[in-house]
Short mmCIF file of C-alpha atoms in Angstrom, two decimals:
data_model
loop_
_atom_site.label_atom_id
_atom_site.label_comp_id
_atom_site.label_asym_id
_atom_site.label_seq_id
_atom_site.Cartn_x
_atom_site.Cartn_y
_atom_site.Cartn_z
CA MET A 1 -40.17 -23.29 -90.50
CA LYS A 2 -39.07 -23.58 -94.34
CA ILE A 3 -39.44 -20.12 -95.96
CA ALA A 4 -39.44 -19.06 -99.44
CA VAL A 5 -38.34 -15.69 -100.16
CA LEU A 6 -39.10 -13.95 -103.25
CA SER A 7 -39.10 -10.85 -105.30
CA TYR A 8 -39.32 -9.75 -108.71
CA PRO A 9 -36.98 -11.48 -111.26
CA MET A 10 -34.48 -8.62 -112.19
CA LEU A 11 -33.99 -7.49 -108.56
CA PHE A 12 -30.57 -8.87 -108.20
CA GLN A 13 -29.53 -7.44 -111.81
CA SER A 14 -29.36 -4.04 -110.34
CA ARG A 15 -27.72 -2.71 -106.99
CA GLY A 16 -29.64 -0.98 -104.37
CA GLY A 17 -31.09 -1.30 -100.79
CA LEU A 18 -33.83 -3.85 -101.61
CA SER A 19 -31.53 -6.56 -102.96
CA MET A 20 -29.10 -6.16 -99.90
CA LYS A 21 -32.13 -6.26 -97.71
CA VAL A 22 -33.69 -9.39 -99.09
CA LYS A 23 -30.00 -11.18 -98.73
CA ARG A 24 -29.68 -9.79 -95.34
CA THR A 25 -33.28 -11.05 -94.31
CA VAL A 26 -32.40 -14.48 -95.47
CA ALA A 27 -29.21 -14.74 -93.45
CA ALA A 28 -30.92 -13.30 -90.22
CA LEU A 29 -33.82 -15.74 -90.55
CA ARG A 30 -31.11 -18.55 -90.78
CA GLU A 31 -29.45 -17.40 -87.63
CA VAL A 32 -32.63 -17.54 -85.62
CA GLY A 33 -33.45 -21.20 -86.66
CA HIS A 34 -35.60 -20.85 -89.91
CA ASP A 35 -34.89 -22.86 -93.05
CA ALA A 36 -34.96 -19.78 -95.24
CA HIS A 37 -33.94 -19.69 -99.20
CA LEU A 38 -33.97 -17.30 -102.02
CA PHE A 39 -36.57 -18.98 -104.03
CA ASP A 40 -35.36 -20.38 -107.53
CA ALA A 41 -38.48 -20.21 -109.72
CA ASN A 42 -36.88 -22.32 -112.40
CA ASN A 43 -36.46 -25.36 -110.12
CA ASP A 44 -38.19 -24.99 -106.82
CA LEU A 45 -41.92 -25.40 -105.97
CA LEU A 46 -43.82 -23.24 -103.70
CA ARG A 47 -45.66 -26.01 -102.31
CA ASP A 48 -42.41 -27.72 -100.84
CA TYR A 49 -42.41 -24.85 -98.41
CA ASP A 50 -44.32 -23.90 -95.22
CA LEU A 51 -44.52 -20.07 -95.82
CA VAL A 52 -43.88 -17.69 -98.69
CA HIS A 53 -42.47 -14.17 -97.91
CA VAL A 54 -42.70 -11.80 -101.00
CA PHE A 55 -40.86 -8.52 -101.12
CA ALA A 56 -42.72 -5.89 -102.97
CA GLY A 57 -46.18 -6.37 -104.60
CA TYR A 58 -45.60 -4.95 -107.86
CA ASN A 59 -43.62 -6.08 -110.96
CA GLY A 60 -45.64 -8.99 -111.49
CA ASN A 61 -45.28 -10.30 -107.94
CA HIS A 62 -49.06 -10.65 -107.47
CA ARG A 63 -48.83 -13.85 -109.53
CA ILE A 64 -46.46 -15.34 -106.87
CA ILE A 65 -48.85 -14.63 -104.28
CA GLU A 66 -52.04 -15.98 -106.32
CA GLN A 67 -50.08 -19.30 -106.95
CA ALA A 68 -49.04 -19.62 -103.24
CA LYS A 69 -52.58 -19.07 -101.99
CA ARG A 70 -53.65 -21.69 -104.63
CA ASP A 71 -51.16 -24.12 -103.14
CA GLY A 72 -52.79 -23.12 -99.57
CA LEU A 73 -49.66 -21.42 -98.39
CA PRO A 74 -49.54 -18.46 -95.80
CA VAL A 75 -48.05 -15.50 -97.44
CA VAL A 76 -46.32 -12.41 -95.90
CA LEU A 77 -45.90 -9.40 -98.21
CA SER A 78 -43.23 -6.73 -97.53
CA THR A 79 -44.89 -3.96 -99.42
CA ILE A 80 -42.00 -1.52 -100.10
CA LEU A 81 -43.89 1.51 -100.98
CA ASN A 82 -42.52 5.15 -101.56
CA PRO A 83 -44.47 8.05 -100.12
CA PRO A 84 -46.88 9.81 -100.67
CA PHE A 85 -49.86 7.99 -102.09
CA SER A 86 -53.03 9.39 -100.43
CA ALA A 87 -56.64 8.03 -100.05
CA SER A 88 -57.57 10.48 -102.92
CA GLN A 89 -55.14 9.06 -105.12
CA GLY A 90 -56.00 5.59 -104.40
CA ARG A 91 -59.80 6.24 -105.25
CA LYS A 92 -58.53 7.78 -108.75
CA ALA A 93 -56.40 4.77 -109.08
CA ARG A 94 -59.04 2.33 -108.51
CA LEU A 95 -61.41 4.10 -110.92
CA LEU A 96 -58.78 4.05 -113.68
CA SER A 97 -57.90 0.29 -113.02
CA ARG A 98 -61.74 -0.39 -113.37
CA LEU A 99 -61.89 1.52 -116.58
CA VAL A 100 -58.77 -0.05 -118.08
CA GLY A 101 -60.13 -3.36 -116.83
CA LYS A 102 -63.45 -3.12 -118.63
CA LEU A 103 -62.07 -1.56 -121.92
CA THR A 104 -59.60 -4.55 -122.30
CA GLY A 105 -61.59 -7.35 -120.94
CA TYR A 106 -59.18 -7.38 -117.95
CA GLU A 107 -56.37 -8.49 -120.42
CA VAL A 108 -54.77 -5.50 -119.38
CA THR A 109 -54.18 -4.37 -115.60
CA THR A 110 -52.64 -1.36 -113.96
CA SER A 111 -49.77 -1.52 -111.58
CA TYR A 112 -52.20 -0.17 -108.81
CA TRP A 113 -54.36 -3.26 -109.38
CA GLN A 114 -51.68 -5.68 -109.15
CA LEU A 115 -50.28 -4.18 -106.02
CA ARG A 116 -53.70 -3.90 -104.39
CA THR A 117 -54.24 -7.63 -105.29
CA SER A 118 -51.26 -8.67 -103.75
CA ILE A 119 -52.17 -6.57 -100.46
CA GLN A 120 -55.52 -8.12 -100.34
CA LEU A 121 -54.41 -11.82 -100.71
CA ALA A 122 -51.46 -11.74 -98.39
CA ASP A 123 -52.06 -12.95 -94.93
CA GLN A 124 -49.96 -10.43 -93.17
CA LEU A 125 -48.23 -7.28 -94.24
CA VAL A 126 -45.12 -5.85 -93.25
CA VAL A 127 -44.14 -2.14 -93.52
CA LEU A 128 -41.27 0.06 -92.48
CA GLY A 129 -43.32 2.42 -90.60
CA ASN A 130 -46.78 3.96 -89.78
CA ALA A 131 -46.71 6.29 -92.70
CA GLU A 132 -46.52 3.25 -94.87
CA GLY A 133 -49.19 1.46 -92.98
CA ARG A 134 -51.51 4.55 -93.62
CA MET A 135 -50.83 4.47 -97.31
CA LEU A 136 -51.87 0.77 -97.15
CA THR A 137 -55.06 1.03 -95.22
CA GLU A 138 -56.11 4.53 -96.88
CA ALA A 139 -54.97 4.30 -100.57
CA PHE A 140 -55.15 0.40 -100.94
CA GLU A 141 -57.90 -0.49 -98.47
CA ALA A 142 -55.91 -3.05 -96.58
CA ASP A 143 -57.11 -4.51 -93.33
CA PRO A 144 -55.28 -2.63 -90.47
CA ALA A 145 -55.12 -5.99 -88.50
CA LYS A 146 -52.82 -7.31 -90.99
CA VAL A 147 -50.26 -4.55 -90.97
CA ASN A 148 -47.06 -5.13 -88.91
CA VAL A 149 -44.22 -2.49 -88.61
CA VAL A 150 -40.79 -3.95 -88.99
CA HIS A 151 -37.87 -1.97 -89.28
CA ASN A 152 -34.82 -2.64 -91.27
CA GLY A 153 -31.83 -3.91 -89.53
CA ILE A 154 -28.15 -2.55 -89.49
CA ALA A 155 -25.14 -5.06 -89.94
CA GLN A 156 -22.94 -5.25 -87.17
CA GLU A 157 -19.82 -4.00 -88.89
CA PHE A 158 -21.26 -0.85 -88.83
CA PHE A 159 -21.49 -0.73 -85.03
CA ALA A 160 -17.55 -1.47 -84.92
CA ALA A 161 -16.61 0.68 -87.84
CA ASP A 162 -12.95 1.74 -88.09
CA PRO A 163 -12.05 4.68 -90.66
CA ALA A 164 -8.42 3.26 -91.15
CA GLU A 165 -9.71 0.94 -93.85
CA PHE A 166 -11.38 3.35 -95.98
CA LEU A 167 -8.62 6.10 -95.65
CA ALA A 168 -5.88 3.64 -96.42
CA ARG A 169 -7.58 2.33 -99.64
CA TYR A 170 -8.51 5.81 -100.93
CA PRO A 171 -5.71 8.43 -100.10
CA GLN A 172 -7.36 10.93 -102.57
CA VAL A 173 -9.91 11.49 -99.94
CA ARG A 174 -9.36 14.10 -97.31
CA GLN A 175 -10.89 14.78 -94.16
CA PRO A 176 -13.44 16.35 -93.41
CA PHE A 177 -15.68 15.02 -96.03
CA VAL A 178 -19.30 14.34 -96.56
CA LEU A 179 -20.33 10.91 -97.77
CA HIS A 180 -23.10 10.18 -99.92
CA THR A 181 -23.79 6.32 -100.61
CA GLY A 182 -26.38 5.03 -103.14
CA LEU A 183 -27.08 4.42 -106.69
CA ILE A 184 -25.96 7.35 -108.91
CA GLY A 185 -29.19 9.09 -110.08
CA ASP A 186 -31.86 11.82 -109.84
CA VAL A 187 -33.68 9.59 -107.10
CA LYS A 188 -30.63 9.76 -104.54
CA ASN A 189 -29.96 13.40 -105.57
CA GLN A 190 -26.24 13.38 -105.65
CA LEU A 191 -26.32 16.52 -107.88
CA GLY A 192 -28.44 18.45 -105.27
CA LEU A 193 -25.91 17.58 -102.64
CA ALA A 194 -23.08 18.51 -105.01
CA ARG A 195 -24.43 21.94 -105.98
CA ALA A 196 -25.33 22.50 -102.21
CA MET A 197 -21.71 22.28 -101.07
CA ALA A 198 -20.10 24.03 -104.12
CA GLY A 199 -17.58 26.65 -102.92
CA SER A 200 -17.57 25.06 -98.99
CA GLY A 201 -13.92 23.71 -99.60
CA VAL A 202 -15.36 20.48 -98.08
CA GLN A 203 -15.10 17.35 -100.01
CA VAL A 204 -18.17 15.53 -101.18
CA VAL A 205 -17.54 11.85 -101.68
CA LEU A 206 -19.98 9.70 -103.80
CA VAL A 207 -20.20 6.16 -103.41
CA GLY A 208 -22.45 3.94 -105.61
CA TYR A 209 -22.96 2.19 -108.91
CA ALA A 210 -23.34 4.51 -112.04
CA GLY A 211 -24.70 2.72 -115.09
CA GLU A 212 -24.25 4.11 -118.61
CA ASP A 213 -27.88 5.69 -118.36
CA VAL A 214 -26.54 8.17 -115.54
CA SER A 215 -23.30 8.92 -117.22
CA ASP A 216 -24.48 12.56 -118.18
CA TYR A 217 -25.97 12.74 -114.55
CA LEU A 218 -22.61 11.82 -113.09
CA ARG A 219 -20.64 14.30 -115.18
CA GLN A 220 -23.08 17.04 -113.76
CA CYS A 221 -22.34 15.93 -110.37
CA LEU A 222 -18.56 16.14 -111.03
CA ALA A 223 -18.68 19.50 -112.51
CA ALA A 224 -20.67 20.90 -109.87
CA SER A 225 -17.54 21.52 -107.66
CA PRO A 226 -13.75 20.44 -107.94
CA ASP A 227 -14.41 19.06 -104.33
CA VAL A 228 -16.81 16.17 -105.80
CA ILE A 229 -15.24 12.85 -106.32
CA HIS A 230 -16.97 9.48 -107.17
CA LEU A 231 -15.22 6.35 -105.88
CA GLY A 232 -17.60 3.89 -108.03
CA GLU A 233 -19.64 1.21 -106.11
CA LEU A 234 -17.96 -0.43 -103.00
CA ALA A 235 -18.86 -3.78 -101.67
CA HIS A 236 -21.30 -3.59 -98.87
CA GLY A 237 -19.51 -4.59 -95.56
CA SER A 238 -16.68 -3.48 -93.68
CA LEU A 239 -15.25 -1.18 -96.31
CA ILE A 240 -18.59 0.91 -96.59
CA ALA A 241 -18.81 0.77 -92.79
CA SER A 242 -15.20 2.15 -92.66
CA ALA A 243 -16.25 4.95 -95.30
CA CYS A 244 -19.19 6.07 -92.73
CA ALA A 245 -16.84 6.10 -89.75
CA ALA A 246 -14.24 8.23 -91.81
CA ALA A 247 -16.80 10.77 -92.91
CA SER A 248 -17.92 13.78 -90.94
CA MET A 249 -21.54 12.87 -91.84
CA VAL A 250 -23.62 10.84 -94.46
CA ALA A 251 -25.93 13.02 -96.22
CA ILE A 252 -28.43 11.47 -98.80
CA PRO A 253 -31.11 14.21 -99.59
CA SER A 254 -32.86 11.81 -101.82
CA ARG A 255 -36.34 12.78 -103.64
CA HIS A 256 -38.03 9.82 -101.67
CA GLU A 257 -36.97 6.86 -99.71
CA GLY A 258 -38.72 3.92 -98.24
CA MET A 259 -36.42 2.92 -95.21
CA PRO A 260 -33.04 4.65 -95.85
CA ASN A 261 -30.62 1.99 -95.04
CA SER A 262 -27.63 4.08 -95.53
CA ILE A 263 -28.73 6.56 -93.16
CA LEU A 264 -29.34 4.16 -90.43
CA GLU A 265 -25.92 2.67 -91.28
CA GLY A 266 -24.28 6.27 -90.89
CA LEU A 267 -25.79 6.44 -87.44
CA ALA A 268 -24.47 3.11 -86.46
CA ALA A 269 -21.02 4.01 -87.53
CA ASP A 270 -21.53 7.09 -85.13
CA ARG A 271 -22.00 9.96 -87.73
CA PRO A 272 -24.71 12.51 -87.71
CA VAL A 273 -26.83 12.28 -90.85
CA VAL A 274 -28.54 14.64 -93.46
CA LEU A 275 -31.56 12.87 -94.92
CA THR A 276 -34.99 13.63 -97.08
CA ASP A 277 -38.00 14.72 -95.48
CA ASN A 278 -39.90 12.18 -98.03
CA HIS A 279 -39.51 8.88 -96.43
CA VAL A 280 -41.83 6.29 -94.53
CA MET A 281 -39.49 6.01 -91.39
CA ASP A 282 -40.81 6.88 -88.16
CA LEU A 283 -38.14 6.19 -85.73
CA ASP A 284 -38.38 10.06 -84.55
CA LEU A 285 -34.65 10.65 -84.93
CA PRO A 286 -33.44 13.35 -82.79
CA THR A 287 -32.22 16.46 -84.33
CA ASP A 288 -28.90 16.60 -82.67
CA VAL A 289 -27.95 13.73 -84.68
CA ALA A 290 -30.11 13.80 -87.97
CA VAL A 291 -31.65 16.64 -89.98
CA GLU A 292 -34.41 16.26 -92.63
CA VAL A 293 -34.32 18.28 -95.74
CA GLN A 294 -36.13 18.77 -98.91
CA ALA A 295 -34.56 17.69 -102.00
CA ASP A 296 -34.48 20.94 -103.89
CA ASP A 297 -33.73 23.11 -100.92
CA LEU A 298 -30.09 23.49 -101.66
CA ALA A 299 -29.64 26.16 -98.91
CA GLY A 300 -31.40 23.91 -96.35
CA ILE A 301 -29.01 21.10 -97.34
CA ARG A 302 -26.06 23.40 -96.81
CA ARG A 303 -27.20 24.67 -93.42
CA ALA A 304 -27.70 21.14 -92.30
CA VAL A 305 -24.11 19.99 -93.22
CA ASP A 306 -22.55 23.20 -92.19
CA GLY A 307 -24.34 22.52 -88.80
CA PHE A 308 -22.91 19.38 -88.22
CA LEU A 309 -19.41 20.34 -89.46
CA ALA A 310 -19.54 23.08 -86.97
CA SER A 311 -21.06 21.36 -83.92
CA PRO A 312 -20.83 17.52 -84.30
CA PRO A 313 -22.63 15.37 -81.80
CA PRO A 314 -20.44 13.96 -78.97
CA PRO A 315 -18.93 10.49 -79.42
CA GLY A 316 -21.41 7.59 -79.12
CA ARG A 317 -24.70 9.82 -79.36
CA ALA A 318 -25.51 8.90 -82.96
CA ARG A 319 -24.85 5.13 -82.39
CA SER A 320 -27.01 5.18 -79.41
CA VAL A 321 -29.90 6.03 -81.51
CA VAL A 322 -29.92 2.84 -83.45
CA SER A 323 -28.24 0.25 -80.96
CA HIS A 324 -31.41 -1.86 -80.87
CA MET A 325 -31.55 -2.12 -84.64
CA SER A 326 -29.92 -5.54 -85.46
CA TRP A 327 -30.51 -7.93 -88.20
CA ASN A 328 -31.24 -10.54 -85.46
CA ALA A 329 -33.89 -8.38 -83.85
CA VAL A 330 -35.54 -8.11 -87.39
CA ALA A 331 -35.78 -11.94 -87.81
CA ARG A 332 -37.16 -12.52 -84.23
CA ARG A 333 -39.98 -9.86 -85.17
CA LEU A 334 -40.64 -11.40 -88.49
CA SER A 335 -40.96 -14.93 -86.84
CA ASP A 336 -43.88 -13.32 -84.82
CA VAL A 337 -45.20 -12.19 -88.24
CA TYR A 338 -45.03 -15.45 -89.86
CA ASP A 339 -46.94 -17.16 -86.90
CA LYS A 340 -49.73 -14.83 -87.27
CA ALA A 341 -49.78 -15.43 -91.00
CA VAL A 342 -49.90 -19.32 -90.41
CA ALA A 343 -52.90 -18.74 -88.01
CA ALA A 344 -54.68 -16.53 -90.46
CA ASN A 345 -54.09 -18.82 -93.42
CA ARG A 346 -55.70 -21.69 -91.35
CA SER A 347 -58.48 -19.73 -90.31
CA SER A 348 -59.36 -18.79 -94.06
CA GLY A 349 -59.05 -22.42 -95.14
CA GLY A 350 -55.51 -22.67 -96.13
CA SER A 351 -53.92 -26.23 -95.86
CA ARG A 352 -50.62 -25.19 -93.98
#
């Protein structure tokens, strides 16, 4: 199947989990036999493809889906939503969307309206967990029959991670240390982790891109404790995997997450994890390898970290929890969703 994979135009101008996920998805689809491509809107035509897979229904992506449906194509939408968004909030958003539309002759639309349009037009929806699925059905009135749970995949290098590469590259890092990977900024809450660990004597290693707009935030993180260091952005691959393996744990107490890739990668590298309780993942991670915390509960973050430092899980335990989550498995699951989308498109009068 020839598949066009798209998202909003500026996605690859920033660093983050979604841009990595899109590229990994394309590669995995090719490995299982699909002719998948990152769509070039300046040179390619949607109608030259068999199916369109859009990541995120916001940032104007509803226009992509509208065009694909005009061309008679089946569409799969990975919604990429962050919790919470309740049924009550959905009702308020629909009311405001109608009001804005009527006041402007529908020349202006809300982000909610754009996302709801994407959800309604797509033939199949992909979510990261049941919590995100409930958000779609309750707050966006999505058809439950269209919702498919497909977890993120984990690259093979994390399952075979060796700490030696990272420790040789960064001699300023001392073990034991706590690793935080992700874009520097308030959402990922590096400052909360730094403040929680202040005075512990345990090094906190921050890995992630820091733009000029977060320079003050990064300075606050580094000022929180002399044990906090920032290594900048590391290429995603063996070096990040090695960093996870070298750490005592991966701790990312974010303010919110979709499917926290770095947490899953930490587990694959056989390290326990501390993560936010505000996410859409429903893997039911066992508490002997994963502890959920609130972003502003510094004492809770410290307790979770101290607990794993004092009593780490036995070798192989953390890795065993995610051993089934390969990108190949993701691609096979998406293939099933694509078949459902093709069937739904044909039944509704689509030409493909």
